[in-house]
mmCIF file of C-alpha atoms in Angstrom:
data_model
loop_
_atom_site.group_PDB
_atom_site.id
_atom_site.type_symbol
_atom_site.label_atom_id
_atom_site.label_comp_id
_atom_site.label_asym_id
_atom_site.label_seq_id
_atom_site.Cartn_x
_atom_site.Cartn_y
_atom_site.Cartn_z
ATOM 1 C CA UNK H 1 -96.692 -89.126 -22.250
ATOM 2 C CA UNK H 2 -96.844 -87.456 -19.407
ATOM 3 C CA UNK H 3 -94.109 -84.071 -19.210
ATOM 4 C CA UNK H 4 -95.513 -82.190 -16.600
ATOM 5 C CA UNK H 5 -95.377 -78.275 -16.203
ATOM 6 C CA UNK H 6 -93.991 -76.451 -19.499
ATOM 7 C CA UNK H 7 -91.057 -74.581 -18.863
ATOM 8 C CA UNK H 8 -91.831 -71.978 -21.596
ATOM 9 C CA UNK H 9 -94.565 -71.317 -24.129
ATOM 10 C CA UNK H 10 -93.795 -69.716 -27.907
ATOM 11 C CA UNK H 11 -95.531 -68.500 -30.935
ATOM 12 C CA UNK H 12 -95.188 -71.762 -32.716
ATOM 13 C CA UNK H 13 -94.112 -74.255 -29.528
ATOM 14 C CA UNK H 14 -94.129 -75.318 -25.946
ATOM 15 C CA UNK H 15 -90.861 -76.247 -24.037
ATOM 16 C CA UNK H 16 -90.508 -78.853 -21.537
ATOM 17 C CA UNK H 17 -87.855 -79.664 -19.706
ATOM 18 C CA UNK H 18 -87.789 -83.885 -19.342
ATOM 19 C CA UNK H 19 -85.637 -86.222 -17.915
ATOM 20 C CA UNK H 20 -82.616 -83.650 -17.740
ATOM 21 C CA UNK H 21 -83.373 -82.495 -21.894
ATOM 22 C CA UNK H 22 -85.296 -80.384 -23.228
ATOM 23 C CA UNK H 23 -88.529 -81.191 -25.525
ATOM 24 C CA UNK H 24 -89.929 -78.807 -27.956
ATOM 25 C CA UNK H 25 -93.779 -79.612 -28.825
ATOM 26 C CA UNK H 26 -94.986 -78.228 -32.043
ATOM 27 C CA UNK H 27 -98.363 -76.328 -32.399
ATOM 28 C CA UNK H 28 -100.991 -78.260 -34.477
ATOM 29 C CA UNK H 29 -101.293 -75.697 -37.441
ATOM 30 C CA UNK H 30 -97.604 -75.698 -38.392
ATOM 31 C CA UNK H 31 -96.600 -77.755 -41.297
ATOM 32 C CA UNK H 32 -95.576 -81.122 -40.661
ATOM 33 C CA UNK H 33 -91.945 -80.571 -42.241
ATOM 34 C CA UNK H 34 -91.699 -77.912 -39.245
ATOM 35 C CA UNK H 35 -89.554 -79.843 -36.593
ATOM 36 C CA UNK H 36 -87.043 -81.417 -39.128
ATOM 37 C CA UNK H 37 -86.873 -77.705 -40.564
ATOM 38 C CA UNK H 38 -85.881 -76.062 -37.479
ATOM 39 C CA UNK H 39 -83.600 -79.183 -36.075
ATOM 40 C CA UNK H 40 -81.366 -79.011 -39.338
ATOM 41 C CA UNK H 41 -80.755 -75.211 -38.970
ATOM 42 C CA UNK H 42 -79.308 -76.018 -35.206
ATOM 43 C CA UNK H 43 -78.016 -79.258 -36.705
ATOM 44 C CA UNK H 44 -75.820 -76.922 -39.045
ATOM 45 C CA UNK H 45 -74.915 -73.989 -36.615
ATOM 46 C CA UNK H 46 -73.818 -77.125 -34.023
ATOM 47 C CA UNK H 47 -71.851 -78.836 -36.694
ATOM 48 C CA UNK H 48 -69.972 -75.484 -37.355
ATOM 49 C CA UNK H 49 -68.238 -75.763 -34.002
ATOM 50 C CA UNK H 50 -70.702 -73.026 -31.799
ATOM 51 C CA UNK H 51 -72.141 -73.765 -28.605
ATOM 52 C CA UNK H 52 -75.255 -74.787 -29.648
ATOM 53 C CA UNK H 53 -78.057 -77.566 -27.941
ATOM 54 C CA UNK H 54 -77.218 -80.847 -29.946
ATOM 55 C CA UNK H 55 -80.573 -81.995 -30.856
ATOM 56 C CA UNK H 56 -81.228 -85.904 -30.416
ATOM 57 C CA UNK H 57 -84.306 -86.755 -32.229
ATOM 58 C CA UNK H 58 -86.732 -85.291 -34.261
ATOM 59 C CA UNK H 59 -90.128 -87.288 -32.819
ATOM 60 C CA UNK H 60 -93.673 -86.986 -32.618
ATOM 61 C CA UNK H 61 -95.190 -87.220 -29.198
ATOM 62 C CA UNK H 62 -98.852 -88.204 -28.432
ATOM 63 C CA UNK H 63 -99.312 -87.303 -32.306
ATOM 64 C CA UNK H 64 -97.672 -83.393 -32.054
ATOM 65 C CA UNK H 65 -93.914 -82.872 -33.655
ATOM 66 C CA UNK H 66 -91.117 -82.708 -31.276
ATOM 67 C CA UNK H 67 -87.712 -81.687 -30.936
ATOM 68 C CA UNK H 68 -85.619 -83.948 -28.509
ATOM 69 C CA UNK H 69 -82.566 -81.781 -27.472
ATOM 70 C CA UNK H 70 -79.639 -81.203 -24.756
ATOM 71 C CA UNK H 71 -80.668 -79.157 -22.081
ATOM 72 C CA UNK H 72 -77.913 -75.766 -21.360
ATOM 73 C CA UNK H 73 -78.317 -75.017 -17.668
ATOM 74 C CA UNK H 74 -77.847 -71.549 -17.160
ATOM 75 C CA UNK H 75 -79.669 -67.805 -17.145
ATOM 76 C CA UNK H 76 -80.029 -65.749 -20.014
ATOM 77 C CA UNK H 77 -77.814 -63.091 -20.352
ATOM 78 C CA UNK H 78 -80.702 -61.000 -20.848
ATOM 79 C CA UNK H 79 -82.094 -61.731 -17.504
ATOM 80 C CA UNK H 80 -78.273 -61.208 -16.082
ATOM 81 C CA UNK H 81 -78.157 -57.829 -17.518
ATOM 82 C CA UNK H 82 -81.343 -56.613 -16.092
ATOM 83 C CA UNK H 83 -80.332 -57.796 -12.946
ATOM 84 C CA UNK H 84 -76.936 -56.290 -13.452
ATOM 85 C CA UNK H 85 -77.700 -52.998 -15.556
ATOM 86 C CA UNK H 86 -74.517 -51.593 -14.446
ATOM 87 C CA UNK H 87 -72.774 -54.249 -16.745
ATOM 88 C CA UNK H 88 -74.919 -53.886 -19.607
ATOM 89 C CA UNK H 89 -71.444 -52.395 -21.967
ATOM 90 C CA UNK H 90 -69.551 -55.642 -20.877
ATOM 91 C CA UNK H 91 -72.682 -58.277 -21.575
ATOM 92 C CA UNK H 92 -73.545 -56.495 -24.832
ATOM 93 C CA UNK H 93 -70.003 -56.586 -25.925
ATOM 94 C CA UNK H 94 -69.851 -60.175 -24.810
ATOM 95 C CA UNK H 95 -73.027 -61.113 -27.361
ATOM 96 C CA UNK H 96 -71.104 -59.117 -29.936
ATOM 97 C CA UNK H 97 -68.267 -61.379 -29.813
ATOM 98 C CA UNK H 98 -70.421 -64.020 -30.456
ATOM 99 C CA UNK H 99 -72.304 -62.898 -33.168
ATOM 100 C CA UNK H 100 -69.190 -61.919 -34.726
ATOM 101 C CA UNK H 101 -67.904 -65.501 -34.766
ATOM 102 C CA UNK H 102 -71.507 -66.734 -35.850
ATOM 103 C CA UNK H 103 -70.955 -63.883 -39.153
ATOM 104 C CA UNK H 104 -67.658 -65.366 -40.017
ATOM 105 C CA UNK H 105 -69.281 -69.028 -40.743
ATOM 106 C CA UNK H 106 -69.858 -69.395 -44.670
ATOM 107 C CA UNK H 107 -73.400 -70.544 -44.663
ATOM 108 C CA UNK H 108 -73.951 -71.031 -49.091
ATOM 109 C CA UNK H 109 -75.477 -73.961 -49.320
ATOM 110 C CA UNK H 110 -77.406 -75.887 -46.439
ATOM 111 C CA UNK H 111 -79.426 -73.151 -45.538
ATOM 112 C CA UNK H 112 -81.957 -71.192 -46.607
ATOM 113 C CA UNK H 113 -80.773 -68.300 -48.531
ATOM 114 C CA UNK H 114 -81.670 -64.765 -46.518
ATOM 115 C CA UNK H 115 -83.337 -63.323 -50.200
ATOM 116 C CA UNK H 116 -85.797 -65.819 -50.478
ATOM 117 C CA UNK H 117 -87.003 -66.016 -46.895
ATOM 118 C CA UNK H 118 -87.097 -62.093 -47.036
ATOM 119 C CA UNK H 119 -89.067 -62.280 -50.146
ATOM 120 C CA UNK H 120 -91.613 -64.150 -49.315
ATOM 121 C CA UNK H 121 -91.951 -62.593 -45.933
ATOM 122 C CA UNK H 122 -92.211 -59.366 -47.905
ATOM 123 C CA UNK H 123 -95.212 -61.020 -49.998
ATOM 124 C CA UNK H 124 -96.851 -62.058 -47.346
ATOM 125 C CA UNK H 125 -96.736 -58.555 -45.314
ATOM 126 C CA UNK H 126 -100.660 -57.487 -45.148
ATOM 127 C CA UNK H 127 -99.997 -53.726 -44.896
ATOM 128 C CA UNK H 128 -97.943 -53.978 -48.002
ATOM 129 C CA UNK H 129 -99.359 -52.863 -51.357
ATOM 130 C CA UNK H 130 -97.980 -54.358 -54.724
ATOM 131 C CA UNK H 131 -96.312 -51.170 -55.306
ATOM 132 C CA UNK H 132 -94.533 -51.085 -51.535
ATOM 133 C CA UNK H 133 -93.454 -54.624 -52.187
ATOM 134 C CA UNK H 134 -92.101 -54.269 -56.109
ATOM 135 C CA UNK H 135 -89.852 -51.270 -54.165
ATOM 136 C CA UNK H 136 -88.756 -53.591 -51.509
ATOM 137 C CA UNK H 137 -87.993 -56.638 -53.794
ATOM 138 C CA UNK H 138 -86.396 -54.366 -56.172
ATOM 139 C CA UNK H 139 -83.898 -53.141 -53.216
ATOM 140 C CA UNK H 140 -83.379 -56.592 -51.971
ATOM 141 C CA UNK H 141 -82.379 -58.136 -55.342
ATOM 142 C CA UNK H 142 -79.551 -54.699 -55.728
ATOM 143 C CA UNK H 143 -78.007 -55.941 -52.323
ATOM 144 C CA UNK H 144 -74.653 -57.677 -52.854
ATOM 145 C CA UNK H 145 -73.055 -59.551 -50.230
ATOM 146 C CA UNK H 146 -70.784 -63.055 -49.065
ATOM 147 C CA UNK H 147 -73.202 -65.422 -48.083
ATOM 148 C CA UNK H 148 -72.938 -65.597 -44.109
ATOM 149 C CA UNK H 149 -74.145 -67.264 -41.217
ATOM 150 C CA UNK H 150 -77.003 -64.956 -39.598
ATOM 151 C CA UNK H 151 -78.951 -66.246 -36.395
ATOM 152 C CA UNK H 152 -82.254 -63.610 -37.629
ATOM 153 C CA UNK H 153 -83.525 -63.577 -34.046
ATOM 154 C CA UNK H 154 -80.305 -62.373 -31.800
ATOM 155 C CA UNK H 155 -80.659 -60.912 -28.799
ATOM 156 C CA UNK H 156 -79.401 -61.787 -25.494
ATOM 157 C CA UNK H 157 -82.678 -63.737 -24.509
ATOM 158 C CA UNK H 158 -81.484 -65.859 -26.877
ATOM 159 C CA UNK H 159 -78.234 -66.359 -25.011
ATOM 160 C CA UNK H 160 -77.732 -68.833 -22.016
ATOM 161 C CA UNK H 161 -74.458 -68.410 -19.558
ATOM 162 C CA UNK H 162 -73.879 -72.001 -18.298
ATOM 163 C CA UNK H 163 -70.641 -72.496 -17.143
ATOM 164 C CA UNK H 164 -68.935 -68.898 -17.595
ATOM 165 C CA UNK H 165 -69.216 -70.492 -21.842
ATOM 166 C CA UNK H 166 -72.612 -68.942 -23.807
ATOM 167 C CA UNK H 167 -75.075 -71.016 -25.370
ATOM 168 C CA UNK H 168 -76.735 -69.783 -28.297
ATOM 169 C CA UNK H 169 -80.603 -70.952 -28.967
ATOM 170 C CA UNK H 170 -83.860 -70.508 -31.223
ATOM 171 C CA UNK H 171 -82.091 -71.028 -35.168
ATOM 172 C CA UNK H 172 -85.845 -71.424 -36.297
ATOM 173 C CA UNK H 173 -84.613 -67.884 -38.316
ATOM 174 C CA UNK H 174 -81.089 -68.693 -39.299
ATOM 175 C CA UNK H 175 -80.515 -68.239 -42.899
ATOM 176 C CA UNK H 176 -77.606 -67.509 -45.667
ATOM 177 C CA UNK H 177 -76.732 -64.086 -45.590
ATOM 178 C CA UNK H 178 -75.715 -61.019 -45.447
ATOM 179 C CA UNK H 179 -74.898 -60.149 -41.861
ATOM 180 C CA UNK H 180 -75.551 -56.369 -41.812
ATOM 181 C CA UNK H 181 -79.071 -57.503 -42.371
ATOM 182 C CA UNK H 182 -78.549 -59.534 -39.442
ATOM 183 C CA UNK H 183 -77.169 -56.949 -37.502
ATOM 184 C CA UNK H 184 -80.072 -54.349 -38.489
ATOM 185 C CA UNK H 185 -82.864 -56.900 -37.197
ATOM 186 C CA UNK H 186 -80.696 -57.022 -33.520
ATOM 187 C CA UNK H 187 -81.025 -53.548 -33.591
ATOM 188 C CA UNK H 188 -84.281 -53.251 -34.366
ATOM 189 C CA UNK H 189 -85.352 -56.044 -31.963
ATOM 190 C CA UNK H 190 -83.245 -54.109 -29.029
ATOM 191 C CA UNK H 191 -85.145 -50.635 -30.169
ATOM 192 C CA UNK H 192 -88.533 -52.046 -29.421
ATOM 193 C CA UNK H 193 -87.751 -52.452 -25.530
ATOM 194 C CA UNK H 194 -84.601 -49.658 -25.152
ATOM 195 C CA UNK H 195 -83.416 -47.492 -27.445
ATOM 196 C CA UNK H 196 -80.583 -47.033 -25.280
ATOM 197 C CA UNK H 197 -79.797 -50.802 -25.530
ATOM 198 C CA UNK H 198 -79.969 -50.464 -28.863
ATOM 199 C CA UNK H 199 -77.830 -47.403 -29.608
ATOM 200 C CA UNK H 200 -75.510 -49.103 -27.639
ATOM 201 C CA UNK H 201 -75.323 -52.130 -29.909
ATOM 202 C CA UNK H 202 -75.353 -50.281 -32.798
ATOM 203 C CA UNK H 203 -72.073 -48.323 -31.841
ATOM 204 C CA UNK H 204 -70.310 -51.301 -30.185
ATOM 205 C CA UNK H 205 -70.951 -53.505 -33.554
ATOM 206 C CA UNK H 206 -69.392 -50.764 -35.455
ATOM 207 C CA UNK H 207 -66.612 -49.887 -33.260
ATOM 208 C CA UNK H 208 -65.604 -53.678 -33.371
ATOM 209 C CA UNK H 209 -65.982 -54.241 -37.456
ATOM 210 C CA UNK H 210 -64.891 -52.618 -40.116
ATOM 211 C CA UNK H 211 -68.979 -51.689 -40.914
ATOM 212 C CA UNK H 212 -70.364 -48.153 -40.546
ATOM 213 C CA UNK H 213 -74.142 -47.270 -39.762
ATOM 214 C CA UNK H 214 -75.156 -46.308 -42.670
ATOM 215 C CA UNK H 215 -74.054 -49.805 -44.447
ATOM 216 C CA UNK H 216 -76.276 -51.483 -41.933
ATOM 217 C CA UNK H 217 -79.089 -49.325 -42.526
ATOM 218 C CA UNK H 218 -79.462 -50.001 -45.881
ATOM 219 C CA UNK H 219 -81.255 -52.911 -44.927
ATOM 220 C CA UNK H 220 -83.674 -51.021 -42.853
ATOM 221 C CA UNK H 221 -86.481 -50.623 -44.851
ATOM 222 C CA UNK H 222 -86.069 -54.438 -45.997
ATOM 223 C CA UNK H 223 -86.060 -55.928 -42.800
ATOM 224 C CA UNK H 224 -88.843 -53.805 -41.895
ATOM 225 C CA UNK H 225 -91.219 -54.528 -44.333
ATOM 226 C CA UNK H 226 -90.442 -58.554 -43.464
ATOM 227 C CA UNK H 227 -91.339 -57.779 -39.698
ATOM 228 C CA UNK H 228 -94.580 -56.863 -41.204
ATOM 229 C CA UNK H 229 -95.572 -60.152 -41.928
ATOM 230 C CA UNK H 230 -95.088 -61.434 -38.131
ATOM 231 C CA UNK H 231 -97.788 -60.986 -35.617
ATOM 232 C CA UNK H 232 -96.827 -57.263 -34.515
ATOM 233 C CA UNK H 233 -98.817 -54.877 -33.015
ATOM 234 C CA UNK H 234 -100.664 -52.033 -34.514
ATOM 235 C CA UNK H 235 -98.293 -49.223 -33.041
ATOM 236 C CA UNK H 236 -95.097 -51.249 -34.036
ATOM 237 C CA UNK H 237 -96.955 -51.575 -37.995
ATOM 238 C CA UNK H 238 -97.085 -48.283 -37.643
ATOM 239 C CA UNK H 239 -93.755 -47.912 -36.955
ATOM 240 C CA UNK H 240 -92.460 -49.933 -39.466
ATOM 241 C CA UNK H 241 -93.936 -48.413 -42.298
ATOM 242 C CA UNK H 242 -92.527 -45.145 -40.739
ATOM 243 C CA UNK H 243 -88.848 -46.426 -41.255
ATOM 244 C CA UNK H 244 -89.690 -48.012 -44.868
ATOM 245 C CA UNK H 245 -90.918 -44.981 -45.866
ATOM 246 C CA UNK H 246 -87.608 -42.898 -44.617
ATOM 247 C CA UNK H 247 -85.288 -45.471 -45.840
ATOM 248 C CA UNK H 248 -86.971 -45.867 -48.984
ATOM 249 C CA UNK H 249 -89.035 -42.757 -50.167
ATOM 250 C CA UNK H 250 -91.703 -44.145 -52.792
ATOM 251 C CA UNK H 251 -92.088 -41.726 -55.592
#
């Protein structure tokens, strides 16, 4: 099947854009389950009413798993921003508003609980000893919290502006949880490219929920030592065992 130029490439896919949809080819090494994994997480944020791709089929294609879904004509908001830097208070405001109504969706149930995806991302961290990761676990089981919708890779990449409506994509790292975890992991995601982006997300969050900083940064040294296990660089390693150390002193 022939689907001509990609229109993107990922860690785990490539994205082509076919016959007015959009087809997501999985990489070889993945686990077959991948695809249907990933297409029921957007299958559940779609059935709660967000703007979210409906996905069509879930397919192999000349033997590789594939995601059939609708294609959202549009820009990123991210892309909009950095053409429009003056607006970056109203467009990060904007993706607030939607991540707000993304945290008020009760998610216990069909997903995959935020602990146990945190866990084992936590087990699987290579710059972790046993001792780093018995103090992480131990936080991470003390953490109460309502069982929320969190997207766990939001950022306004991840947003499309089609139609003056926003599209919201990528649910590969949606999970049940708590969404202060959720909101730490923006933040940290934003600090990596601006810390001025970030600040600003940081104080617009708060100043539109009741949450203060230092609620949100309790799950800093959590999410932290789950980045770990992702393919990051050796100066951002570095930097993440920086915050898990401040955030969680080991004695």
């Amino acid at each position: 099947m022939d689907l001509g130029k990609p229109i993107a490439k990922g860690n785990t896919a490539i994205i082509y854009l076919w016959e007015n949809k959009i087809i997501k080819i999985f990489n070889d090494y993945l686990p077959k389950s991948e695809s249907l994994y990933e297409a029921n997480k957007q299958k559940f944020a779609y059935s709660c009413g967000l703007f979210v791709p409906e996905i069509f089929d879930v397919t192999q294609i000349d033997g590789k798993q594939a995601i059939i879904m609708e294609y959202i004509k549009g820009s990123t908001i991210g892309d909009i921003l950095f053409k429009n830097r003056q607006e970056a208070e109203y467009y990060m405001k904007l993706s607030i508003e939607i991540q707000q109504k993304i945290h008020m969706i009760t998610a216990d149930g069909p997903l995959e609980p935020m602990a146990g995806k945190l866990r084992r991302q936590i087990d699987l961290a290579p710059e972790l000893d046993e001792r780093h990761k018995s103090t992480l676990v131990h936080k991470l089981d003390s953490m109460a919290y309502e069982k929320r919708l969190c997207h766990g890779d939001f950022h306004l990449f991840n947003l499309i502006m089609s139609d003056h409506k926003v599209a919201i994509i990528d649910w590969i790292d949606s999970s049940a949880g708590d969404i202060r975890a959720d909101i730490y992991r923006t933040y940290f995601l934003y600090s990596q490219f601006s810390m001025e982006l970030a600040e600003m997300y940081l104080r617009l969050y708060c100043e539109k929920s009741d949450l203060s900083k230092e609620e949100i940064f309790q799950w800093a040294p959590i999410i932290a030592g789950a980045r770990l296990s992702e393919n990051v660089s050796s100066e951002e390693s570095e930097q993440l065992m920086d915050i898990i150390s401040y955030y969680c002193p080991f004695q």
